[in-house]
Amino acid sequence: MSNTKIKSALISVYHKDGLAPIVQKLHSLGVEIYSTGGTQKFIESYDIPVNRVEDLTSYPSILDGRVKTLHPKVFGGILARREENHLNQLKEYDIPEIDLVIVDLYPFEETVKTTNDEILIIEKIDIGGIALIRAAAKNYKDCVIIPSMDDYDQFLSILDDHNGATSLEHRKYFAQRAFAVSSNYDTAIHQYFAGDNVEQLKVSYNEGKALRYGENPHQKAQFFGDLTEKFDILGGKALSYNNLVDVDAAVNLMAEFKDYEPTIAIFKHTNTCGLATRPSVSEAWDAALAGDPVSAFGGILISNTAIDLATAEKINKIFYEVLIAPAFDQDALELLQAKKKRILLVIKNFDQQSVTYKTLLNGAIAQNADMSTQVASDLETKTKAQPTQEQISDLLYANICAKHLKSNTIVLVKDQQLIGMGCGQTSRVDACKQAIDKAKRMGFDIAGSAMASDAFFPFPDCVEIAHKAGVTSVVQPGGSIKDQLSIDYCDEHSIPMVFTGTRHFKH
């Protein structure tokens, strides 16, 4: 099909940035322009004549601007097929053909991010703009739709290269873009009203960024979202699929420790292999690295405290993929940036998504994120022996660690340092033995340590194994019909055991 010349255009946009070159080009091509409100005034400021939509419809903009373009004389010109029957109807009702529609919607998502004022948010739900986008996209064989300011540059190039004409291929492409914009917009509105409701799942992101590959080199992958809302990226190679998965796990864990004294965590394959809290960030690094210096190679590092030069000099001695912190001292940053491939991220916030989901089988599952974090008042002592304040501190610390490791998991913590962990095991006993073995191999003295389990102990075997290794306090959710067996063992050996009442499976 040959190119179709644009003879008339309807323009109604929120953001005017980048619009001037387009309207100037359209004017130079002799295109008749229809507009209203602020867009009309903007175009006229360039001494370009505009046909007012109010004059076309014989109705003014009403209801504080809520109704401007919703009229048969507007939508008839957009939706009419360029065939005899439809063209005769346009002529009968004195409706002009509209070959081009340019829209930029009210910024609903941006408004939700910047205010909790429901009145302001609701007023940013675009009605006329969405209708214009859908109408023009539906009739893409005869009308071209530019649905967002993000499409201005590409459309201007087409105008320049094709002397004001578009091909069917162009129009179909912009129709696809239009429905992407409209579906994303409607999904954002649905999510605002749905909140944390997981009974319906609607997910939409406008733009995707191609990644080098997925989990493995033979898999293609994209990231959907805006990382700049979360991080300032200070250098290094592009984040990979696996990097992003690990970074997500790291941020979720550190959100729990963001208000602690200096804390550093080291991640490998989404699991914590080092974690410690100390009076200084340099000491926290030493203690976290001691948890497993071998696994730290190629890992993801995260701190809740600014990285100073002393810490940077130590970190710089190992190979790592990503380092995340709320800030970097200038001299530390200069040192770290010397290694060009190391990814440095300044985290802006520890906000977490309240709903998580994943695809499986022929559908998807969604759930409220596990935002439950236990504090001292949540602990119920089940044994005769009462935990000391120091033990409570380590038990809560260990419980957080267990929450963020793959099930089945057992965690050993001593003096706010992860000294051993077993995770991803099919048997809780195996996880317990793995945690003890790792602590010993890393040279830690297990005596006096606290143990956490992500789920209940069905038998007392784990408690017995841990006690014989030196564990002196235990935290678990409880809930087994045989809880008393573990309690009895602890009572026999004067070990304080506390229940949280909250399981933290992670698959």
Short mmCIF file of C-alpha atoms in Angstrom, two decimals:
data_model
loop_
_atom_site.label_atom_id
_atom_site.label_comp_id
_atom_site.label_asym_id
_atom_site.label_seq_id
_atom_site.Cartn_x
_atom_site.Cartn_y
_atom_site.Cartn_z
CA MET A 1 0.00 0.00 0.00
CA SER A 2 1.30 3.46 -0.89
CA ASN A 3 2.07 6.11 1.69
CA THR A 4 -0.86 8.20 2.94
CA LYS A 5 -0.46 11.95 3.18
CA ILE A 6 -1.46 13.59 6.46
CA LYS A 7 -3.93 16.39 5.79
CA SER A 8 -5.42 16.98 9.23
CA ALA A 9 -4.35 16.43 12.82
CA LEU A 10 -5.89 16.52 16.28
CA ILE A 11 -3.39 17.35 19.02
CA SER A 12 -4.12 17.10 22.76
CA VAL A 13 -1.14 16.61 25.04
CA TYR A 14 -0.19 17.08 28.69
CA HIS A 15 3.57 17.46 28.24
CA LYS A 16 4.51 20.00 25.57
CA ASP A 17 8.24 19.18 25.55
CA GLY A 18 9.36 18.25 22.06
CA LEU A 19 6.03 19.16 20.47
CA ALA A 20 7.09 22.44 18.85
CA PRO A 21 9.19 20.93 16.00
CA ILE A 22 6.30 18.61 15.10
CA VAL A 23 3.62 21.30 14.91
CA GLN A 24 5.99 23.55 12.97
CA LYS A 25 6.63 20.75 10.51
CA LEU A 26 2.94 19.97 10.19
CA HIS A 27 2.20 23.64 9.55
CA SER A 28 4.88 23.81 6.87
CA LEU A 29 3.24 20.80 5.19
CA GLY A 30 -0.14 22.53 5.15
CA VAL A 31 -1.74 20.17 7.68
CA GLU A 32 -4.94 21.48 9.26
CA ILE A 33 -4.65 21.32 13.04
CA TYR A 34 -7.41 20.86 15.62
CA SER A 35 -6.78 21.35 19.32
CA THR A 36 -8.15 22.64 22.59
CA GLY A 37 -7.15 24.07 25.96
CA GLY A 38 -3.49 24.38 26.88
CA THR A 39 -2.30 22.53 23.78
CA GLN A 40 -4.17 24.98 21.53
CA LYS A 41 -2.58 27.96 23.29
CA PHE A 42 0.86 26.36 23.03
CA ILE A 43 0.53 25.82 19.27
CA GLU A 44 -0.82 29.34 18.72
CA SER A 45 2.18 30.75 20.60
CA TYR A 46 4.21 29.72 17.53
CA ASP A 47 1.88 31.73 15.26
CA ILE A 48 0.37 28.55 13.89
CA PRO A 49 -3.39 28.67 13.19
CA VAL A 50 -5.52 26.16 15.11
CA ASN A 51 -9.12 25.05 14.67
CA ARG A 52 -10.69 24.94 18.11
CA VAL A 53 -12.37 21.65 19.01
CA GLU A 54 -15.13 23.71 20.65
CA ASP A 55 -15.95 25.27 17.28
CA LEU A 56 -16.01 21.85 15.62
CA THR A 57 -18.34 20.30 18.21
CA SER A 58 -20.34 23.45 19.07
CA TYR A 59 -19.78 22.50 22.72
CA PRO A 60 -17.35 24.20 25.09
CA SER A 61 -14.95 22.36 27.36
CA ILE A 62 -17.13 21.48 30.37
CA LEU A 63 -16.95 20.01 33.89
CA ASP A 64 -13.62 21.66 34.72
CA GLY A 65 -12.09 20.26 31.53
CA ARG A 66 -13.24 16.68 32.12
CA VAL A 67 -15.14 16.73 28.80
CA LYS A 68 -13.45 18.33 25.82
CA THR A 69 -13.00 15.95 22.91
CA LEU A 70 -15.64 13.31 23.67
CA HIS A 71 -17.95 14.04 20.75
CA PRO A 72 -19.06 12.30 17.50
CA LYS A 73 -17.61 15.12 15.42
CA VAL A 74 -14.19 14.30 16.83
CA PHE A 75 -14.36 10.51 17.03
CA GLY A 76 -16.26 10.17 13.76
CA GLY A 77 -13.37 11.78 11.90
CA ILE A 78 -10.89 9.49 13.60
CA LEU A 79 -12.78 6.21 13.31
CA ALA A 80 -14.17 6.59 9.80
CA ARG A 81 -12.79 4.13 7.28
CA ARG A 82 -11.79 5.87 4.07
CA GLU A 83 -14.45 4.08 2.06
CA GLU A 84 -17.60 5.35 0.36
CA ASN A 85 -20.15 4.49 3.07
CA HIS A 86 -18.20 6.09 5.92
CA LEU A 87 -17.09 9.07 3.86
CA ASN A 88 -20.69 9.78 2.87
CA GLN A 89 -21.70 9.77 6.53
CA LEU A 90 -18.91 12.20 7.39
CA LYS A 91 -20.14 14.48 4.63
CA GLU A 92 -23.76 14.19 5.79
CA TYR A 93 -22.92 15.24 9.35
CA ASP A 94 -20.21 17.74 8.39
CA ILE A 95 -17.43 15.81 10.15
CA PRO A 96 -13.84 16.39 8.99
CA GLU A 97 -11.50 13.47 8.42
CA ILE A 98 -8.69 13.31 10.98
CA ASP A 99 -5.56 11.59 9.70
CA LEU A 100 -3.28 12.11 12.70
CA VAL A 101 -3.87 12.10 16.47
CA ILE A 102 -1.15 13.17 18.91
CA VAL A 103 -1.77 12.53 22.60
CA ASP A 104 0.28 12.62 25.78
CA LEU A 105 -1.72 11.41 28.77
CA TYR A 106 -2.15 12.98 32.20
CA PRO A 107 0.77 11.77 34.38
CA PHE A 108 -1.17 9.38 36.60
CA GLU A 109 1.78 7.20 37.69
CA GLU A 110 3.97 10.20 38.49
CA THR A 111 1.16 11.73 40.55
CA VAL A 112 0.73 8.54 42.60
CA LYS A 113 4.46 8.56 43.35
CA THR A 114 4.47 12.17 44.56
CA THR A 115 1.26 12.52 46.59
CA ASN A 116 -1.30 10.65 48.65
CA ASP A 117 -3.99 13.23 47.87
CA GLU A 118 -6.79 11.12 46.39
CA ILE A 119 -8.46 14.10 44.72
CA LEU A 120 -5.29 15.02 42.82
CA ILE A 121 -4.68 11.39 41.87
CA ILE A 122 -8.21 10.80 40.56
CA GLU A 123 -8.11 13.99 38.51
CA LYS A 124 -5.02 12.64 36.75
CA ILE A 125 -6.98 9.70 35.32
CA ASP A 126 -7.15 10.65 31.65
CA ILE A 127 -10.46 9.87 29.92
CA GLY A 128 -10.50 11.73 26.62
CA GLY A 129 -6.85 11.04 25.86
CA ILE A 130 -7.22 7.29 26.34
CA ALA A 131 -10.32 7.29 24.14
CA LEU A 132 -8.49 9.19 21.40
CA ILE A 133 -5.55 6.77 21.55
CA ARG A 134 -7.72 3.68 21.28
CA ALA A 135 -9.87 5.12 18.50
CA ALA A 136 -6.95 6.18 16.31
CA ALA A 137 -5.10 2.91 16.96
CA LYS A 138 -8.16 0.87 16.02
CA ASN A 139 -8.37 2.72 12.70
CA TYR A 140 -4.63 2.46 12.00
CA LYS A 141 -5.21 1.68 8.33
CA ASP A 142 -6.40 5.26 7.82
CA CYS A 143 -5.16 7.19 10.86
CA VAL A 144 -1.81 7.47 12.61
CA ILE A 145 -1.65 7.72 16.40
CA ILE A 146 1.27 9.20 18.37
CA PRO A 147 0.40 8.06 21.91
CA SER A 148 3.20 9.54 23.98
CA MET A 149 5.86 12.23 24.02
CA ASP A 150 8.33 9.32 23.92
CA ASP A 151 7.33 8.85 20.25
CA TYR A 152 7.80 12.46 19.14
CA ASP A 153 11.35 12.14 17.82
CA GLN A 154 10.63 9.02 15.79
CA PHE A 155 7.51 10.53 14.30
CA LEU A 156 9.30 13.75 13.41
CA SER A 157 11.92 11.74 11.52
CA ILE A 158 9.14 10.02 9.54
CA LEU A 159 7.60 13.39 8.69
CA ASP A 160 10.98 14.65 7.47
CA ASP A 161 11.91 11.51 5.55
CA HIS A 162 8.53 10.95 3.89
CA ASN A 163 7.39 14.53 3.35
CA GLY A 164 4.41 14.32 5.71
CA ALA A 165 3.21 10.85 4.69
CA THR A 166 3.04 7.56 6.61
CA SER A 167 3.03 3.97 5.44
CA LEU A 168 0.75 1.23 6.69
CA GLU A 169 3.79 -0.25 8.43
CA HIS A 170 4.36 3.04 10.27
CA ARG A 171 0.72 3.29 11.32
CA LYS A 172 0.55 -0.30 12.51
CA TYR A 173 3.72 0.17 14.55
CA PHE A 174 2.32 3.25 16.28
CA ALA A 175 -0.98 1.40 16.87
CA GLN A 176 0.97 -1.28 18.71
CA ARG A 177 2.70 1.45 20.71
CA ALA A 178 -0.68 3.01 21.44
CA PHE A 179 -2.15 -0.12 22.95
CA ALA A 180 1.03 -0.64 24.96
CA VAL A 181 0.65 2.87 26.38
CA SER A 182 -3.07 2.52 27.08
CA SER A 183 -2.80 -0.93 28.67
CA ASN A 184 0.07 0.21 30.87
CA TYR A 185 -1.90 3.29 31.90
CA ASP A 186 -5.01 1.28 32.77
CA THR A 187 -2.92 -1.25 34.70
CA ALA A 188 -1.39 1.54 36.79
CA ILE A 189 -4.88 2.79 37.64
CA HIS A 190 -6.03 -0.74 38.52
CA GLN A 191 -2.99 -1.24 40.75
CA TYR A 192 -3.73 2.02 42.57
CA PHE A 193 -7.26 0.88 43.38
CA ALA A 194 -6.29 -2.75 44.05
CA GLY A 195 -3.44 -1.95 46.45
CA ASP A 196 -2.18 -5.18 48.03
CA ASN A 197 -5.10 -7.24 46.73
CA VAL A 198 -3.75 -10.42 45.11
CA GLU A 199 -7.11 -11.66 43.85
CA GLN A 200 -6.40 -10.11 40.44
CA LEU A 201 -3.02 -9.86 38.74
CA LYS A 202 -2.36 -7.16 36.20
CA VAL A 203 1.22 -6.29 35.32
CA SER A 204 2.42 -3.82 32.74
CA TYR A 205 5.66 -1.98 32.07
CA ASN A 206 6.00 0.40 29.15
CA GLU A 207 9.68 -0.01 28.42
CA GLY A 208 12.03 -2.99 28.59
CA LYS A 209 15.81 -2.94 28.57
CA ALA A 210 17.57 -5.78 26.80
CA LEU A 211 20.03 -7.67 28.99
CA ARG A 212 23.11 -9.48 27.68
CA TYR A 213 21.30 -12.78 28.24
CA GLY A 214 19.14 -14.50 30.82
CA GLU A 215 20.10 -16.93 33.52
CA ASN A 216 22.26 -18.70 30.91
CA PRO A 217 23.84 -17.45 27.67
CA HIS A 218 21.33 -19.27 25.45
CA GLN A 219 18.37 -17.44 27.08
CA LYS A 220 17.20 -13.98 25.98
CA ALA A 221 16.18 -11.55 28.72
CA GLN A 222 14.77 -8.08 29.37
CA PHE A 223 14.46 -5.90 32.45
CA PHE A 224 11.19 -3.99 32.74
CA GLY A 225 11.26 -1.00 35.04
CA ASP A 226 13.30 2.11 35.80
CA LEU A 227 16.43 1.31 37.82
CA THR A 228 17.23 5.01 38.17
CA GLU A 229 14.30 5.31 40.59
CA LYS A 230 16.13 2.91 42.88
CA PHE A 231 19.82 3.56 42.23
CA ASP A 232 22.39 6.00 41.02
CA ILE A 233 24.65 3.85 38.84
CA LEU A 234 28.19 5.13 39.30
CA GLY A 235 30.06 2.84 36.98
CA GLY A 236 30.84 -0.63 35.79
CA LYS A 237 29.46 -2.93 33.14
CA ALA A 238 25.74 -3.32 32.49
CA LEU A 239 23.82 -5.28 35.11
CA SER A 240 23.08 -8.84 33.99
CA TYR A 241 19.96 -10.91 34.64
CA ASN A 242 21.69 -12.81 37.44
CA ASN A 243 23.08 -9.57 38.87
CA LEU A 244 19.58 -8.13 39.08
CA VAL A 245 18.18 -11.21 40.81
CA ASP A 246 21.00 -11.07 43.38
CA VAL A 247 20.68 -7.30 43.83
CA ASP A 248 16.98 -7.74 44.55
CA ALA A 249 17.74 -10.34 47.23
CA ALA A 250 20.44 -8.11 48.73
CA VAL A 251 18.18 -5.06 48.91
CA ASN A 252 15.35 -7.06 50.48
CA LEU A 253 17.67 -8.32 53.22
CA MET A 254 19.33 -4.99 53.91
CA ALA A 255 15.93 -3.32 54.19
CA GLU A 256 15.67 -5.25 57.46
CA PHE A 257 19.01 -3.86 58.69
CA LYS A 258 18.87 -0.34 57.31
CA ASP A 259 18.56 1.20 60.79
CA TYR A 260 21.18 -1.02 62.44
CA GLU A 261 24.75 0.00 63.18
CA PRO A 262 27.06 -0.47 60.15
CA THR A 263 26.07 -3.74 58.48
CA ILE A 264 27.42 -5.48 55.41
CA ALA A 265 26.04 -8.52 53.62
CA ILE A 266 27.62 -10.65 50.90
CA PHE A 267 25.38 -12.58 48.49
CA LYS A 268 25.91 -15.45 46.11
CA HIS A 269 23.06 -16.90 44.04
CA THR A 270 20.51 -14.94 46.15
CA ASN A 271 21.74 -16.47 49.40
CA THR A 272 23.60 -14.64 52.14
CA CYS A 273 27.07 -16.09 52.61
CA GLY A 274 28.35 -13.30 54.85
CA LEU A 275 26.62 -10.85 57.18
CA ALA A 276 27.75 -8.83 60.17
CA THR A 277 26.98 -5.70 62.17
CA ARG A 278 29.82 -3.81 63.85
CA PRO A 279 30.64 -0.33 65.24
CA SER A 280 32.33 0.67 61.96
CA VAL A 281 31.73 -0.28 58.32
CA SER A 282 35.33 -1.48 58.02
CA GLU A 283 34.85 -3.88 60.93
CA ALA A 284 31.50 -4.99 59.49
CA TRP A 285 33.27 -5.85 56.23
CA ASP A 286 35.93 -7.90 58.01
CA ALA A 287 33.30 -9.87 59.94
CA ALA A 288 31.01 -10.40 56.93
CA LEU A 289 33.90 -11.61 54.76
CA ALA A 290 35.00 -14.01 57.48
CA GLY A 291 31.65 -15.80 57.10
CA ASP A 292 32.79 -17.31 53.80
CA PRO A 293 35.69 -15.63 51.99
CA VAL A 294 35.62 -18.24 49.23
CA SER A 295 31.96 -17.73 48.29
CA ALA A 296 32.46 -13.96 48.39
CA PHE A 297 34.41 -14.23 45.13
CA GLY A 298 32.20 -12.82 42.38
CA GLY A 299 29.50 -11.92 44.87
CA ILE A 300 27.10 -9.04 45.42
CA LEU A 301 28.01 -6.75 48.32
CA ILE A 302 25.63 -4.42 50.13
CA SER A 303 26.11 -1.98 53.01
CA ASN A 304 23.64 0.08 55.05
CA THR A 305 26.37 2.67 55.63
CA ALA A 306 28.52 4.88 53.40
CA ILE A 307 31.70 3.16 52.18
CA ASP A 308 34.83 4.92 53.41
CA LEU A 309 38.36 4.63 52.06
CA ALA A 310 39.53 2.11 54.65
CA THR A 311 36.68 -0.23 53.74
CA ALA A 312 37.10 0.36 50.01
CA GLU A 313 40.77 -0.62 50.21
CA LYS A 314 39.79 -3.95 51.77
CA ILE A 315 36.91 -4.59 49.37
CA ASN A 316 39.16 -3.77 46.44
CA LYS A 317 41.32 -6.78 47.22
CA ILE A 318 38.67 -9.26 46.10
CA PHE A 319 36.73 -9.74 42.88
CA TYR A 320 33.06 -8.82 43.20
CA GLU A 321 30.29 -8.10 40.70
CA VAL A 322 28.25 -5.36 42.41
CA LEU A 323 28.72 -3.09 45.43
CA ILE A 324 25.65 -1.31 46.82
CA ALA A 325 25.70 1.41 49.48
CA PRO A 326 23.75 4.55 50.43
CA ALA A 327 26.86 6.63 49.65
CA PHE A 328 30.57 6.45 48.87
CA ASP A 329 33.20 8.80 50.27
CA GLN A 330 34.89 10.56 47.37
CA ASP A 331 38.33 9.00 47.91
CA ALA A 332 36.72 5.56 48.27
CA LEU A 333 34.76 6.09 45.05
CA GLU A 334 37.87 7.09 43.11
CA LEU A 335 39.66 3.95 44.26
CA LEU A 336 36.76 1.63 43.44
CA GLN A 337 36.05 3.19 40.04
CA ALA A 338 39.58 2.38 38.92
CA LYS A 339 38.32 -1.13 38.23
CA LYS A 340 36.12 -0.29 35.29
CA LYS A 341 33.93 -3.40 35.25
CA ARG A 342 32.89 -3.27 38.91
CA ILE A 343 29.27 -2.14 39.25
CA LEU A 344 28.77 0.55 41.92
CA LEU A 345 25.23 1.43 42.97
CA VAL A 346 24.07 4.17 45.33
CA ILE A 347 20.75 3.01 46.73
CA LYS A 348 18.14 5.76 47.07
CA ASN A 349 15.59 3.85 49.12
CA PHE A 350 14.81 0.41 50.49
CA ASP A 351 11.17 0.41 49.37
CA GLN A 352 9.86 -3.05 48.53
CA GLN A 353 7.05 -4.21 46.28
CA SER A 354 4.08 -5.32 48.36
CA VAL A 355 3.01 -8.03 45.90
CA THR A 356 5.27 -10.67 44.33
CA TYR A 357 4.42 -12.98 41.47
CA LYS A 358 5.92 -15.47 39.05
CA THR A 359 4.75 -17.45 36.07
CA LEU A 360 4.33 -21.20 36.28
CA LEU A 361 2.51 -23.97 34.46
CA ASN A 362 -0.04 -22.22 32.22
CA GLY A 363 -0.56 -19.21 34.48
CA ALA A 364 0.95 -17.23 37.31
CA ILE A 365 0.84 -17.06 41.10
CA ALA A 366 0.80 -13.89 43.20
CA GLN A 367 1.15 -13.30 46.91
CA ASN A 368 1.64 -10.51 49.42
CA ALA A 369 5.37 -10.09 49.99
CA ASP A 370 6.73 -11.48 53.26
CA MET A 371 7.01 -8.14 55.07
CA SER A 372 6.69 -9.70 58.54
CA THR A 373 9.70 -9.03 60.75
CA GLN A 374 9.71 -10.24 64.31
CA VAL A 375 10.79 -8.06 67.24
CA ALA A 376 11.45 -8.95 70.87
CA SER A 377 7.80 -8.57 71.87
CA ASP A 378 6.85 -11.23 69.28
CA LEU A 379 8.98 -13.89 70.94
CA GLU A 380 7.28 -16.42 73.19
CA THR A 381 9.61 -18.31 75.46
CA LYS A 382 8.58 -21.96 75.55
CA THR A 383 11.25 -23.28 77.90
CA LYS A 384 12.08 -22.93 81.57
CA ALA A 385 15.33 -21.19 80.68
CA GLN A 386 14.83 -17.55 79.72
CA PRO A 387 17.00 -15.98 76.99
CA THR A 388 19.32 -13.14 77.98
CA GLN A 389 19.15 -9.78 76.19
CA GLU A 390 22.29 -10.70 74.26
CA GLN A 391 20.70 -13.98 73.19
CA ILE A 392 17.49 -12.22 72.13
CA SER A 393 19.53 -9.86 69.98
CA ASP A 394 21.24 -12.76 68.19
CA LEU A 395 18.01 -14.77 67.92
CA LEU A 396 16.24 -11.90 66.16
CA TYR A 397 19.28 -11.39 63.93
CA ALA A 398 19.34 -15.08 63.03
CA ASN A 399 15.60 -15.10 62.40
CA ILE A 400 15.98 -12.32 59.80
CA CYS A 401 18.80 -14.26 58.13
CA ALA A 402 16.66 -17.41 57.98
CA LYS A 403 13.78 -15.46 56.44
CA HIS A 404 15.97 -14.51 53.46
CA LEU A 405 17.59 -17.88 52.76
CA LYS A 406 16.17 -20.68 50.64
CA SER A 407 14.21 -23.35 52.51
CA ASN A 408 14.93 -25.57 54.28
CA THR A 409 17.32 -23.35 56.17
CA ILE A 410 19.15 -23.29 59.48
CA VAL A 411 21.16 -20.25 60.57
CA LEU A 412 23.84 -19.83 63.23
CA VAL A 413 24.57 -16.33 64.55
CA LYS A 414 26.99 -15.16 67.20
CA ASP A 415 27.50 -11.54 68.28
CA GLN A 416 25.49 -10.25 65.30
CA GLN A 417 27.57 -12.18 62.79
CA LEU A 418 26.40 -14.96 60.49
CA ILE A 419 28.80 -17.81 61.29
CA GLY A 420 27.05 -20.72 59.58
CA MET A 421 24.07 -21.44 57.38
CA GLY A 422 22.54 -24.40 55.63
CA CYS A 423 19.97 -23.58 52.97
CA GLY A 424 18.03 -25.10 50.10
CA GLN A 425 18.11 -28.52 51.71
CA THR A 426 15.37 -31.14 51.37
CA SER A 427 15.94 -32.15 55.00
CA ARG A 428 16.08 -29.76 57.97
CA VAL A 429 18.60 -32.08 59.59
CA ASP A 430 20.84 -31.74 56.54
CA ALA A 431 20.48 -27.95 56.72
CA CYS A 432 21.47 -28.06 60.39
CA LYS A 433 24.51 -30.23 59.74
CA GLN A 434 25.52 -28.01 56.81
CA ALA A 435 25.34 -24.88 58.97
CA ILE A 436 27.47 -26.46 61.70
CA ASP A 437 29.98 -27.86 59.24
CA LYS A 438 30.35 -24.51 57.50
CA ALA A 439 30.85 -22.64 60.76
CA LYS A 440 33.60 -25.06 61.73
CA ARG A 441 35.27 -24.90 58.33
CA MET A 442 35.30 -21.09 58.54
CA GLY A 443 37.06 -21.34 61.90
CA PHE A 444 34.23 -20.12 64.13
CA ASP A 445 33.67 -21.19 67.72
CA ILE A 446 30.01 -22.28 67.75
CA ALA A 447 29.81 -22.28 71.55
CA GLY A 448 27.33 -19.65 72.68
CA SER A 449 25.74 -19.16 69.26
CA ALA A 450 22.05 -18.76 68.44
CA MET A 451 20.21 -20.98 65.96
CA ALA A 452 17.20 -20.02 63.80
CA SER A 453 15.00 -22.19 61.61
CA ASP A 454 12.68 -20.89 58.90
CA ALA A 455 10.02 -23.49 59.89
CA PHE A 456 9.16 -25.71 62.84
CA PHE A 457 11.18 -28.70 64.03
CA PRO A 458 9.09 -31.85 63.50
CA PHE A 459 11.46 -33.77 65.79
CA PRO A 460 14.07 -32.79 68.39
CA ASP A 461 16.98 -34.07 66.27
CA CYS A 462 18.08 -30.62 64.99
CA VAL A 463 18.04 -29.14 68.48
CA GLU A 464 20.09 -32.05 69.78
CA ILE A 465 22.65 -31.82 66.96
CA ALA A 466 22.97 -28.06 67.40
CA HIS A 467 23.28 -28.27 71.18
CA LYS A 468 26.07 -30.83 70.95
CA ALA A 469 27.89 -28.49 68.55
CA GLY A 470 27.68 -25.59 71.03
CA VAL A 471 24.42 -23.73 70.23
CA THR A 472 22.92 -22.25 73.41
CA SER A 473 19.66 -20.60 72.24
CA VAL A 474 17.06 -21.39 69.58
CA VAL A 475 14.34 -19.51 67.69
CA GLN A 476 11.74 -21.19 65.49
CA PRO A 477 8.15 -20.51 64.37
CA GLY A 478 6.66 -23.49 66.22
CA GLY A 479 3.50 -25.17 65.01
CA SER A 480 4.46 -28.85 64.91
CA ILE A 481 2.23 -31.36 66.67
CA LYS A 482 5.50 -32.57 68.20
CA ASP A 483 6.79 -29.17 69.37
CA GLN A 484 6.91 -30.47 72.94
CA LEU A 485 9.66 -32.94 72.04
CA SER A 486 12.03 -30.10 71.12
CA ILE A 487 10.92 -28.09 74.15
CA ASP A 488 11.56 -31.04 76.44
CA TYR A 489 15.09 -31.50 75.06
CA CYS A 490 15.84 -27.82 75.61
CA ASP A 491 14.48 -27.99 79.16
CA GLU A 492 16.65 -31.01 79.92
CA HIS A 493 19.73 -29.05 78.84
CA SER A 494 18.75 -25.54 80.04
CA ILE A 495 18.58 -24.12 76.50
CA PRO A 496 16.18 -21.19 76.01
CA MET A 497 13.89 -21.70 73.03
CA VAL A 498 11.52 -19.03 71.71
CA PHE A 499 8.69 -19.28 69.20
CA THR A 500 7.82 -16.51 66.75
CA GLY A 501 4.55 -17.95 65.45
CA THR A 502 5.55 -16.93 61.92
CA ARG A 503 7.00 -19.29 59.33
CA HIS A 504 9.38 -17.92 56.68
CA PHE A 505 9.51 -20.47 53.87
CA LYS A 506 11.34 -19.19 50.79
CA HIS A 507 11.30 -21.15 47.55
#
